[in-house]
């Protein structure tokens, strides 16, 4: 009987130790998220955040953030030929340029005021868990193989190349210099490859497409198949 009690005591101690460690991990995560809320978002994070904004509450959100109705209307008009999510991203960028000292905390409060959920706000700063050594994808993208990529991007090119690290002025200039979405994507992809060189990998662009909710899977499969055909030959 005494041995059974000792065993139970040991089990209880181990269980309490497990709960303590779990609580500490949760506390660390909460602390990290709280720290994240107290800084200015990057353009990439604003692009990711745009996918969490309910379009029907968009105007209410940006009024709560301090933009005026004319500013919102002008931004919508200027980006009218782009994807709806890009219009939201452009408004976030206008907001962060107008209020450079404001943080994620202000976005959280504005989203709450607009009756939008803020539970997933921390996801905008999380990295994707796709393996970087995925077979056939962890290599440089070359200009000669961007054809399939262009067809899978379309009007959402602004957010994609923002996520990939090109600057807002660079993307906007390309948008003005080229008429069709296809020519814009081709030009921006070439520019991205030339800018980032050995960092301009297939896996990186596939990850960015996944974050931008594009058809990343078809793109990844196309490059994997192309590699297999090259090896077979």
JSON list of C-alpha atoms in Angstrom, two decimals:
[
{"chain": "A", "resi": 1, "resn": "UNK", "atom": "CA", "xyz": [0.00, 0.00, 0.00]},
{"chain": "A", "resi": 2, "resn": "UNK", "atom": "CA", "xyz": [2.83, 2.36, 0.91]},
{"chain": "A", "resi": 3, "resn": "UNK", "atom": "CA", "xyz": [4.53, 1.66, -2.41]},
{"chain": "A", "resi": 4, "resn": "UNK", "atom": "CA", "xyz": [1.31, 2.47, -4.27]},
{"chain": "A", "resi": 5, "resn": "UNK", "atom": "CA", "xyz": [1.02, 5.79, -2.42]},
{"chain": "A", "resi": 6, "resn": "UNK", "atom": "CA", "xyz": [4.65, 6.61, -3.26]},
{"chain": "A", "resi": 7, "resn": "UNK", "atom": "CA", "xyz": [3.97, 5.81, -6.92]},
{"chain": "A", "resi": 8, "resn": "UNK", "atom": "CA", "xyz": [0.90, 8.06, -6.90]},
{"chain": "A", "resi": 9, "resn": "UNK", "atom": "CA", "xyz": [2.93, 10.84, -5.26]},
{"chain": "A", "resi": 10, "resn": "UNK", "atom": "CA", "xyz": [5.60, 10.52, -7.95]},
{"chain": "A", "resi": 11, "resn": "UNK", "atom": "CA", "xyz": [2.98, 10.61, -10.68]},
{"chain": "A", "resi": 12, "resn": "UNK", "atom": "CA", "xyz": [1.35, 13.71, -9.16]},
{"chain": "A", "resi": 13, "resn": "UNK", "atom": "CA", "xyz": [4.73, 15.45, -8.92]},
{"chain": "A", "resi": 14, "resn": "UNK", "atom": "CA", "xyz": [5.51, 14.67, -12.55]},
{"chain": "A", "resi": 15, "resn": "UNK", "atom": "CA", "xyz": [2.07, 15.83, -13.64]},
{"chain": "A", "resi": 16, "resn": "UNK", "atom": "CA", "xyz": [2.39, 19.09, -11.70]},
{"chain": "A", "resi": 17, "resn": "UNK", "atom": "CA", "xyz": [5.85, 19.62, -13.20]},
{"chain": "A", "resi": 18, "resn": "UNK", "atom": "CA", "xyz": [4.37, 19.10, -16.69]},
{"chain": "A", "resi": 19, "resn": "UNK", "atom": "CA", "xyz": [1.58, 21.61, -15.99]},
{"chain": "A", "resi": 20, "resn": "UNK", "atom": "CA", "xyz": [4.11, 24.13, -14.69]},
{"chain": "A", "resi": 21, "resn": "UNK", "atom": "CA", "xyz": [6.25, 23.84, -17.83]},
{"chain": "A", "resi": 22, "resn": "UNK", "atom": "CA", "xyz": [3.17, 24.11, -20.02]},
{"chain": "A", "resi": 23, "resn": "UNK", "atom": "CA", "xyz": [2.09, 27.25, -18.18]},
{"chain": "A", "resi": 24, "resn": "UNK", "atom": "CA", "xyz": [5.55, 28.77, -18.61]},
{"chain": "A", "resi": 25, "resn": "UNK", "atom": "CA", "xyz": [5.49, 28.08, -22.36]},
{"chain": "A", "resi": 26, "resn": "UNK", "atom": "CA", "xyz": [2.05, 29.68, -22.64]},
{"chain": "A", "resi": 27, "resn": "UNK", "atom": "CA", "xyz": [3.30, 32.64, -20.62]},
{"chain": "A", "resi": 28, "resn": "UNK", "atom": "CA", "xyz": [6.30, 33.04, -22.95]},
{"chain": "A", "resi": 29, "resn": "UNK", "atom": "CA", "xyz": [4.03, 32.93, -26.00]},
{"chain": "A", "resi": 30, "resn": "UNK", "atom": "CA", "xyz": [1.69, 35.49, -24.46]},
{"chain": "A", "resi": 31, "resn": "UNK", "atom": "CA", "xyz": [4.63, 37.75, -23.58]},
{"chain": "A", "resi": 32, "resn": "UNK", "atom": "CA", "xyz": [6.00, 37.50, -27.13]},
{"chain": "A", "resi": 33, "resn": "UNK", "atom": "CA", "xyz": [2.60, 38.37, -28.57]},
{"chain": "A", "resi": 34, "resn": "UNK", "atom": "CA", "xyz": [2.23, 41.32, -26.21]},
{"chain": "A", "resi": 35, "resn": "UNK", "atom": "CA", "xyz": [5.69, 42.56, -27.21]},
{"chain": "A", "resi": 36, "resn": "UNK", "atom": "CA", "xyz": [4.74, 42.22, -30.87]},
{"chain": "A", "resi": 37, "resn": "UNK", "atom": "CA", "xyz": [1.71, 44.45, -30.36]},
{"chain": "A", "resi": 38, "resn": "UNK", "atom": "CA", "xyz": [3.88, 47.29, -29.10]},
{"chain": "A", "resi": 39, "resn": "UNK", "atom": "CA", "xyz": [5.82, 47.90, -32.32]},
{"chain": "A", "resi": 40, "resn": "UNK", "atom": "CA", "xyz": [5.15, 49.28, -35.78]},
{"chain": "A", "resi": 41, "resn": "UNK", "atom": "CA", "xyz": [4.14, 46.63, -38.35]},
{"chain": "A", "resi": 42, "resn": "UNK", "atom": "CA", "xyz": [6.36, 46.03, -41.36]},
{"chain": "A", "resi": 43, "resn": "UNK", "atom": "CA", "xyz": [4.90, 46.34, -44.89]},
{"chain": "A", "resi": 44, "resn": "UNK", "atom": "CA", "xyz": [4.97, 42.54, -45.19]},
{"chain": "A", "resi": 45, "resn": "UNK", "atom": "CA", "xyz": [3.00, 42.16, -41.95]},
{"chain": "A", "resi": 46, "resn": "UNK", "atom": "CA", "xyz": [0.44, 44.71, -43.13]},
{"chain": "A", "resi": 47, "resn": "UNK", "atom": "CA", "xyz": [0.07, 42.70, -46.32]},
{"chain": "A", "resi": 48, "resn": "UNK", "atom": "CA", "xyz": [-0.64, 39.51, -44.33]},
{"chain": "A", "resi": 49, "resn": "UNK", "atom": "CA", "xyz": [-2.97, 41.37, -42.00]},
{"chain": "A", "resi": 50, "resn": "UNK", "atom": "CA", "xyz": [-5.05, 42.51, -44.98]},
{"chain": "A", "resi": 51, "resn": "UNK", "atom": "CA", "xyz": [-6.33, 38.96, -45.46]},
{"chain": "A", "resi": 52, "resn": "UNK", "atom": "CA", "xyz": [-7.91, 39.10, -41.99]},
{"chain": "A", "resi": 53, "resn": "UNK", "atom": "CA", "xyz": [-9.95, 42.23, -42.69]},
{"chain": "A", "resi": 54, "resn": "UNK", "atom": "CA", "xyz": [-13.64, 41.82, -43.45]},
{"chain": "A", "resi": 55, "resn": "UNK", "atom": "CA", "xyz": [-14.24, 43.92, -46.59]},
{"chain": "A", "resi": 56, "resn": "UNK", "atom": "CA", "xyz": [-17.67, 44.99, -45.33]},
{"chain": "A", "resi": 57, "resn": "UNK", "atom": "CA", "xyz": [-16.05, 46.54, -42.23]},
{"chain": "A", "resi": 58, "resn": "UNK", "atom": "CA", "xyz": [-13.03, 47.99, -44.02]},
{"chain": "A", "resi": 59, "resn": "UNK", "atom": "CA", "xyz": [-14.22, 51.61, -43.97]},
{"chain": "A", "resi": 60, "resn": "UNK", "atom": "CA", "xyz": [-15.12, 51.43, -40.29]},
{"chain": "A", "resi": 61, "resn": "UNK", "atom": "CA", "xyz": [-11.68, 49.98, -39.46]},
{"chain": "A", "resi": 62, "resn": "UNK", "atom": "CA", "xyz": [-9.67, 52.68, -41.20]},
{"chain": "A", "resi": 63, "resn": "UNK", "atom": "CA", "xyz": [-11.82, 55.49, -39.82]},
{"chain": "A", "resi": 64, "resn": "UNK", "atom": "CA", "xyz": [-11.05, 54.06, -36.36]},
{"chain": "A", "resi": 65, "resn": "UNK", "atom": "CA", "xyz": [-7.35, 54.13, -37.32]},
{"chain": "A", "resi": 66, "resn": "UNK", "atom": "CA", "xyz": [-7.57, 57.81, -38.20]},
{"chain": "A", "resi": 67, "resn": "UNK", "atom": "CA", "xyz": [-7.97, 57.92, -41.98]},
{"chain": "A", "resi": 68, "resn": "UNK", "atom": "CA", "xyz": [-10.63, 60.24, -43.40]},
{"chain": "A", "resi": 69, "resn": "UNK", "atom": "CA", "xyz": [-13.39, 59.16, -45.78]},
{"chain": "A", "resi": 70, "resn": "UNK", "atom": "CA", "xyz": [-11.78, 61.05, -48.71]},
{"chain": "A", "resi": 71, "resn": "UNK", "atom": "CA", "xyz": [-8.45, 59.29, -48.03]},
{"chain": "A", "resi": 72, "resn": "UNK", "atom": "CA", "xyz": [-10.16, 55.91, -47.99]},
{"chain": "A", "resi": 73, "resn": "UNK", "atom": "CA", "xyz": [-12.14, 56.66, -51.16]},
{"chain": "A", "resi": 74, "resn": "UNK", "atom": "CA", "xyz": [-9.07, 57.96, -53.00]},
{"chain": "A", "resi": 75, "resn": "UNK", "atom": "CA", "xyz": [-7.06, 54.86, -52.09]},
{"chain": "A", "resi": 76, "resn": "UNK", "atom": "CA", "xyz": [-9.87, 52.58, -53.27]},
{"chain": "A", "resi": 77, "resn": "UNK", "atom": "CA", "xyz": [-10.06, 54.53, -56.53]},
{"chain": "A", "resi": 78, "resn": "UNK", "atom": "CA", "xyz": [-6.29, 54.45, -57.13]},
{"chain": "A", "resi": 79, "resn": "UNK", "atom": "CA", "xyz": [-6.16, 50.68, -56.53]},
{"chain": "A", "resi": 80, "resn": "UNK", "atom": "CA", "xyz": [-9.47, 49.86, -58.23]},
{"chain": "A", "resi": 81, "resn": "UNK", "atom": "CA", "xyz": [-7.80, 47.68, -60.90]},
{"chain": "A", "resi": 82, "resn": "UNK", "atom": "CA", "xyz": [-6.01, 45.57, -58.26]},
{"chain": "A", "resi": 83, "resn": "UNK", "atom": "CA", "xyz": [-7.26, 42.76, -56.03]},
{"chain": "A", "resi": 84, "resn": "UNK", "atom": "CA", "xyz": [-9.59, 43.71, -53.15]},
{"chain": "A", "resi": 85, "resn": "UNK", "atom": "CA", "xyz": [-6.99, 42.59, -50.60]},
{"chain": "A", "resi": 86, "resn": "UNK", "atom": "CA", "xyz": [-4.43, 44.89, -52.23]},
{"chain": "A", "resi": 87, "resn": "UNK", "atom": "CA", "xyz": [-6.78, 47.85, -51.76]},
{"chain": "A", "resi": 88, "resn": "UNK", "atom": "CA", "xyz": [-6.84, 47.04, -48.04]},
{"chain": "A", "resi": 89, "resn": "UNK", "atom": "CA", "xyz": [-3.03, 46.73, -47.98]},
{"chain": "A", "resi": 90, "resn": "UNK", "atom": "CA", "xyz": [-2.70, 50.12, -49.67]},
{"chain": "A", "resi": 91, "resn": "UNK", "atom": "CA", "xyz": [-4.91, 51.64, -46.96]},
{"chain": "A", "resi": 92, "resn": "UNK", "atom": "CA", "xyz": [-2.77, 50.08, -44.23]},
{"chain": "A", "resi": 93, "resn": "UNK", "atom": "CA", "xyz": [0.33, 51.52, -45.91]},
{"chain": "A", "resi": 94, "resn": "UNK", "atom": "CA", "xyz": [-1.29, 54.97, -46.12]},
{"chain": "A", "resi": 95, "resn": "UNK", "atom": "CA", "xyz": [-2.13, 54.68, -42.42]},
{"chain": "A", "resi": 96, "resn": "UNK", "atom": "CA", "xyz": [1.39, 53.66, -41.33]},
{"chain": "A", "resi": 97, "resn": "UNK", "atom": "CA", "xyz": [2.96, 56.48, -43.38]},
{"chain": "A", "resi": 98, "resn": "UNK", "atom": "CA", "xyz": [0.54, 58.98, -41.84]},
{"chain": "A", "resi": 99, "resn": "UNK", "atom": "CA", "xyz": [1.02, 57.63, -38.30]},
{"chain": "A", "resi": 100, "resn": "UNK", "atom": "CA", "xyz": [4.57, 56.17, -38.15]},
{"chain": "A", "resi": 101, "resn": "UNK", "atom": "CA", "xyz": [4.52, 55.89, -34.35]},
{"chain": "A", "resi": 102, "resn": "UNK", "atom": "CA", "xyz": [1.40, 53.75, -34.19]},
{"chain": "A", "resi": 103, "resn": "UNK", "atom": "CA", "xyz": [1.66, 50.02, -33.56]},
{"chain": "A", "resi": 104, "resn": "UNK", "atom": "CA", "xyz": [-0.12, 46.69, -33.76]},
{"chain": "A", "resi": 105, "resn": "UNK", "atom": "CA", "xyz": [-1.85, 47.77, -30.57]},
{"chain": "A", "resi": 106, "resn": "UNK", "atom": "CA", "xyz": [-3.67, 50.53, -32.44]},
{"chain": "A", "resi": 107, "resn": "UNK", "atom": "CA", "xyz": [-4.74, 48.04, -35.10]},
{"chain": "A", "resi": 108, "resn": "UNK", "atom": "CA", "xyz": [-6.02, 45.68, -32.42]},
{"chain": "A", "resi": 109, "resn": "UNK", "atom": "CA", "xyz": [-8.09, 48.44, -30.81]},
{"chain": "A", "resi": 110, "resn": "UNK", "atom": "CA", "xyz": [-9.45, 49.61, -34.18]},
{"chain": "A", "resi": 111, "resn": "UNK", "atom": "CA", "xyz": [-10.40, 46.05, -35.16]},
{"chain": "A", "resi": 112, "resn": "UNK", "atom": "CA", "xyz": [-12.22, 45.61, -31.84]},
{"chain": "A", "resi": 113, "resn": "UNK", "atom": "CA", "xyz": [-14.01, 48.91, -32.41]},
{"chain": "A", "resi": 114, "resn": "UNK", "atom": "CA", "xyz": [-15.06, 47.68, -35.87]},
{"chain": "A", "resi": 115, "resn": "UNK", "atom": "CA", "xyz": [-16.34, 44.46, -34.28]},
{"chain": "A", "resi": 116, "resn": "UNK", "atom": "CA", "xyz": [-13.66, 42.31, -35.93]},
{"chain": "A", "resi": 117, "resn": "UNK", "atom": "CA", "xyz": [-11.88, 39.38, -34.31]},
{"chain": "A", "resi": 118, "resn": "UNK", "atom": "CA", "xyz": [-8.28, 39.94, -33.21]},
{"chain": "A", "resi": 119, "resn": "UNK", "atom": "CA", "xyz": [-7.52, 36.36, -32.14]},
{"chain": "A", "resi": 120, "resn": "UNK", "atom": "CA", "xyz": [-5.29, 35.69, -35.15]},
{"chain": "A", "resi": 121, "resn": "UNK", "atom": "CA", "xyz": [-3.39, 38.97, -35.09]},
{"chain": "A", "resi": 122, "resn": "UNK", "atom": "CA", "xyz": [-0.21, 37.21, -33.99]},
{"chain": "A", "resi": 123, "resn": "UNK", "atom": "CA", "xyz": [-0.28, 35.04, -37.12]},
{"chain": "A", "resi": 124, "resn": "UNK", "atom": "CA", "xyz": [0.82, 38.02, -39.21]},
{"chain": "A", "resi": 125, "resn": "UNK", "atom": "CA", "xyz": [4.32, 37.78, -37.73]},
{"chain": "A", "resi": 126, "resn": "UNK", "atom": "CA", "xyz": [4.62, 33.99, -37.69]},
{"chain": "A", "resi": 127, "resn": "UNK", "atom": "CA", "xyz": [6.83, 32.30, -40.29]},
{"chain": "A", "resi": 128, "resn": "UNK", "atom": "CA", "xyz": [5.45, 29.55, -42.46]},
{"chain": "A", "resi": 129, "resn": "UNK", "atom": "CA", "xyz": [6.31, 25.97, -41.47]},
{"chain": "A", "resi": 130, "resn": "UNK", "atom": "CA", "xyz": [6.91, 24.65, -44.99]},
{"chain": "A", "resi": 131, "resn": "UNK", "atom": "CA", "xyz": [10.21, 22.73, -45.11]},
{"chain": "A", "resi": 132, "resn": "UNK", "atom": "CA", "xyz": [12.98, 24.78, -46.69]},
{"chain": "A", "resi": 133, "resn": "UNK", "atom": "CA", "xyz": [14.63, 21.61, -48.01]},
{"chain": "A", "resi": 134, "resn": "UNK", "atom": "CA", "xyz": [11.55, 20.45, -49.92]},
{"chain": "A", "resi": 135, "resn": "UNK", "atom": "CA", "xyz": [12.84, 18.33, -52.80]},
{"chain": "A", "resi": 136, "resn": "UNK", "atom": "CA", "xyz": [13.16, 20.34, -56.01]},
{"chain": "A", "resi": 137, "resn": "UNK", "atom": "CA", "xyz": [12.22, 23.67, -54.42]},
{"chain": "A", "resi": 138, "resn": "UNK", "atom": "CA", "xyz": [15.29, 24.71, -52.42]},
{"chain": "A", "resi": 139, "resn": "UNK", "atom": "CA", "xyz": [17.13, 26.14, -55.40]},
{"chain": "A", "resi": 140, "resn": "UNK", "atom": "CA", "xyz": [17.40, 29.42, -57.26]},
{"chain": "A", "resi": 141, "resn": "UNK", "atom": "CA", "xyz": [14.58, 30.44, -59.57]},
{"chain": "A", "resi": 142, "resn": "UNK", "atom": "CA", "xyz": [15.83, 31.33, -63.05]},
{"chain": "A", "resi": 143, "resn": "UNK", "atom": "CA", "xyz": [14.25, 33.82, -65.45]},
{"chain": "A", "resi": 144, "resn": "UNK", "atom": "CA", "xyz": [13.61, 31.17, -68.09]},
{"chain": "A", "resi": 145, "resn": "UNK", "atom": "CA", "xyz": [11.15, 29.24, -65.90]},
{"chain": "A", "resi": 146, "resn": "UNK", "atom": "CA", "xyz": [8.79, 31.97, -64.70]},
{"chain": "A", "resi": 147, "resn": "UNK", "atom": "CA", "xyz": [6.08, 31.24, -67.29]},
{"chain": "A", "resi": 148, "resn": "UNK", "atom": "CA", "xyz": [3.96, 28.94, -65.08]},
{"chain": "A", "resi": 149, "resn": "UNK", "atom": "CA", "xyz": [4.47, 31.28, -62.15]},
{"chain": "A", "resi": 150, "resn": "UNK", "atom": "CA", "xyz": [3.01, 34.28, -63.99]},
{"chain": "A", "resi": 151, "resn": "UNK", "atom": "CA", "xyz": [-0.25, 32.43, -64.72]},
{"chain": "A", "resi": 152, "resn": "UNK", "atom": "CA", "xyz": [-0.79, 31.66, -61.02]},
{"chain": "A", "resi": 153, "resn": "UNK", "atom": "CA", "xyz": [-0.42, 35.22, -59.70]},
{"chain": "A", "resi": 154, "resn": "UNK", "atom": "CA", "xyz": [-2.66, 37.71, -61.54]},
{"chain": "A", "resi": 155, "resn": "UNK", "atom": "CA", "xyz": [-4.03, 40.84, -59.86]},
{"chain": "A", "resi": 156, "resn": "UNK", "atom": "CA", "xyz": [-2.65, 39.90, -56.45]},
{"chain": "A", "resi": 157, "resn": "UNK", "atom": "CA", "xyz": [0.93, 40.62, -57.56]},
{"chain": "A", "resi": 158, "resn": "UNK", "atom": "CA", "xyz": [1.30, 43.68, -55.28]},
{"chain": "A", "resi": 159, "resn": "UNK", "atom": "CA", "xyz": [0.95, 41.67, -52.06]},
{"chain": "A", "resi": 160, "resn": "UNK", "atom": "CA", "xyz": [3.13, 38.85, -53.35]},
{"chain": "A", "resi": 161, "resn": "UNK", "atom": "CA", "xyz": [6.12, 41.01, -54.19]},
{"chain": "A", "resi": 162, "resn": "UNK", "atom": "CA", "xyz": [5.64, 43.03, -51.01]},
{"chain": "A", "resi": 163, "resn": "UNK", "atom": "CA", "xyz": [5.91, 39.73, -49.11]},
{"chain": "A", "resi": 164, "resn": "UNK", "atom": "CA", "xyz": [8.99, 38.82, -51.15]},
{"chain": "A", "resi": 165, "resn": "UNK", "atom": "CA", "xyz": [10.77, 41.98, -50.03]},
{"chain": "A", "resi": 166, "resn": "UNK", "atom": "CA", "xyz": [10.48, 44.44, -52.92]},
{"chain": "A", "resi": 167, "resn": "UNK", "atom": "CA", "xyz": [9.78, 48.01, -51.83]},
{"chain": "A", "resi": 168, "resn": "UNK", "atom": "CA", "xyz": [6.40, 49.69, -52.25]},
{"chain": "A", "resi": 169, "resn": "UNK", "atom": "CA", "xyz": [7.78, 52.40, -54.63]},
{"chain": "A", "resi": 170, "resn": "UNK", "atom": "CA", "xyz": [9.38, 49.70, -56.81]},
{"chain": "A", "resi": 171, "resn": "UNK", "atom": "CA", "xyz": [6.14, 47.72, -57.10]},
{"chain": "A", "resi": 172, "resn": "UNK", "atom": "CA", "xyz": [4.08, 50.86, -57.73]},
{"chain": "A", "resi": 173, "resn": "UNK", "atom": "CA", "xyz": [6.46, 52.09, -60.45]},
{"chain": "A", "resi": 174, "resn": "UNK", "atom": "CA", "xyz": [6.25, 48.75, -62.23]},
{"chain": "A", "resi": 175, "resn": "UNK", "atom": "CA", "xyz": [2.46, 48.93, -61.99]},
{"chain": "A", "resi": 176, "resn": "UNK", "atom": "CA", "xyz": [2.49, 52.29, -63.77]},
{"chain": "A", "resi": 177, "resn": "UNK", "atom": "CA", "xyz": [5.10, 51.33, -66.37]},
{"chain": "A", "resi": 178, "resn": "UNK", "atom": "CA", "xyz": [3.33, 48.17, -67.54]},
{"chain": "A", "resi": 179, "resn": "UNK", "atom": "CA", "xyz": [-0.29, 47.86, -68.68]},
{"chain": "A", "resi": 180, "resn": "UNK", "atom": "CA", "xyz": [-1.10, 44.16, -68.22]},
{"chain": "A", "resi": 181, "resn": "UNK", "atom": "CA", "xyz": [-0.86, 42.14, -65.02]},
{"chain": "A", "resi": 182, "resn": "UNK", "atom": "CA", "xyz": [1.17, 39.52, -66.89]},
{"chain": "A", "resi": 183, "resn": "UNK", "atom": "CA", "xyz": [3.87, 41.98, -67.98]},
{"chain": "A", "resi": 184, "resn": "UNK", "atom": "CA", "xyz": [3.98, 43.46, -64.46]},
{"chain": "A", "resi": 185, "resn": "UNK", "atom": "CA", "xyz": [4.48, 40.03, -62.89]},
{"chain": "A", "resi": 186, "resn": "UNK", "atom": "CA", "xyz": [7.17, 39.11, -65.41]},
{"chain": "A", "resi": 187, "resn": "UNK", "atom": "CA", "xyz": [9.05, 42.36, -64.80]},
{"chain": "A", "resi": 188, "resn": "UNK", "atom": "CA", "xyz": [8.74, 42.15, -61.00]},
{"chain": "A", "resi": 189, "resn": "UNK", "atom": "CA", "xyz": [9.82, 38.50, -60.95]},
{"chain": "A", "resi": 190, "resn": "UNK", "atom": "CA", "xyz": [12.93, 39.30, -63.00]},
{"chain": "A", "resi": 191, "resn": "UNK", "atom": "CA", "xyz": [13.64, 42.27, -60.73]},
{"chain": "A", "resi": 192, "resn": "UNK", "atom": "CA", "xyz": [13.23, 40.09, -57.64]},
{"chain": "A", "resi": 193, "resn": "UNK", "atom": "CA", "xyz": [15.61, 37.46, -59.05]},
{"chain": "A", "resi": 194, "resn": "UNK", "atom": "CA", "xyz": [18.22, 40.09, -59.95]},
{"chain": "A", "resi": 195, "resn": "UNK", "atom": "CA", "xyz": [17.86, 41.82, -56.56]},
{"chain": "A", "resi": 196, "resn": "UNK", "atom": "CA", "xyz": [17.97, 38.81, -54.24]},
{"chain": "A", "resi": 197, "resn": "UNK", "atom": "CA", "xyz": [20.05, 36.49, -56.47]},
{"chain": "A", "resi": 198, "resn": "UNK", "atom": "CA", "xyz": [20.92, 33.34, -54.46]},
{"chain": "A", "resi": 199, "resn": "UNK", "atom": "CA", "xyz": [18.09, 34.11, -52.01]},
{"chain": "A", "resi": 200, "resn": "UNK", "atom": "CA", "xyz": [15.54, 34.17, -54.86]},
{"chain": "A", "resi": 201, "resn": "UNK", "atom": "CA", "xyz": [14.64, 30.51, -54.47]},
{"chain": "A", "resi": 202, "resn": "UNK", "atom": "CA", "xyz": [11.63, 28.53, -55.62]},
{"chain": "A", "resi": 203, "resn": "UNK", "atom": "CA", "xyz": [10.71, 27.61, -52.03]},
{"chain": "A", "resi": 204, "resn": "UNK", "atom": "CA", "xyz": [10.72, 31.27, -51.03]},
{"chain": "A", "resi": 205, "resn": "UNK", "atom": "CA", "xyz": [8.29, 32.29, -53.74]},
{"chain": "A", "resi": 206, "resn": "UNK", "atom": "CA", "xyz": [6.07, 29.26, -53.03]},
{"chain": "A", "resi": 207, "resn": "UNK", "atom": "CA", "xyz": [5.96, 30.20, -49.33]},
{"chain": "A", "resi": 208, "resn": "UNK", "atom": "CA", "xyz": [5.04, 33.78, -50.24]},
{"chain": "A", "resi": 209, "resn": "UNK", "atom": "CA", "xyz": [2.27, 32.52, -52.53]},
{"chain": "A", "resi": 210, "resn": "UNK", "atom": "CA", "xyz": [0.92, 30.38, -49.69]},
{"chain": "A", "resi": 211, "resn": "UNK", "atom": "CA", "xyz": [0.87, 33.38, -47.32]},
{"chain": "A", "resi": 212, "resn": "UNK", "atom": "CA", "xyz": [-0.90, 35.40, -50.03]},
{"chain": "A", "resi": 213, "resn": "UNK", "atom": "CA", "xyz": [-3.48, 32.62, -50.49]},
{"chain": "A", "resi": 214, "resn": "UNK", "atom": "CA", "xyz": [-2.54, 31.91, -54.09]},
{"chain": "A", "resi": 215, "resn": "UNK", "atom": "CA", "xyz": [-2.36, 28.58, -55.90]},
{"chain": "A", "resi": 216, "resn": "UNK", "atom": "CA", "xyz": [1.01, 27.75, -54.37]},
{"chain": "A", "resi": 217, "resn": "UNK", "atom": "CA", "xyz": [0.52, 23.99, -54.58]},
{"chain": "A", "resi": 218, "resn": "UNK", "atom": "CA", "xyz": [0.19, 23.93, -58.38]},
{"chain": "A", "resi": 219, "resn": "UNK", "atom": "CA", "xyz": [3.26, 26.14, -58.65]},
{"chain": "A", "resi": 220, "resn": "UNK", "atom": "CA", "xyz": [5.29, 23.86, -56.37]},
{"chain": "A", "resi": 221, "resn": "UNK", "atom": "CA", "xyz": [4.19, 20.76, -58.28]},
{"chain": "A", "resi": 222, "resn": "UNK", "atom": "CA", "xyz": [5.06, 22.37, -61.62]},
{"chain": "A", "resi": 223, "resn": "UNK", "atom": "CA", "xyz": [8.64, 23.04, -60.51]},
{"chain": "A", "resi": 224, "resn": "UNK", "atom": "CA", "xyz": [9.01, 19.58, -58.98]},
{"chain": "A", "resi": 225, "resn": "UNK", "atom": "CA", "xyz": [7.81, 17.95, -62.21]},
{"chain": "A", "resi": 226, "resn": "UNK", "atom": "CA", "xyz": [10.14, 20.14, -64.26]},
{"chain": "A", "resi": 227, "resn": "UNK", "atom": "CA", "xyz": [13.08, 19.03, -62.11]},
{"chain": "A", "resi": 228, "resn": "UNK", "atom": "CA", "xyz": [12.14, 15.35, -62.46]},
{"chain": "A", "resi": 229, "resn": "UNK", "atom": "CA", "xyz": [11.89, 15.68, -66.25]},
{"chain": "A", "resi": 230, "resn": "UNK", "atom": "CA", "xyz": [15.31, 17.36, -66.36]},
{"chain": "A", "resi": 231, "resn": "UNK", "atom": "CA", "xyz": [16.85, 14.54, -64.30]},
{"chain": "A", "resi": 232, "resn": "UNK", "atom": "CA", "xyz": [15.22, 11.89, -66.54]},
{"chain": "A", "resi": 233, "resn": "UNK", "atom": "CA", "xyz": [16.63, 13.50, -69.66]}
]
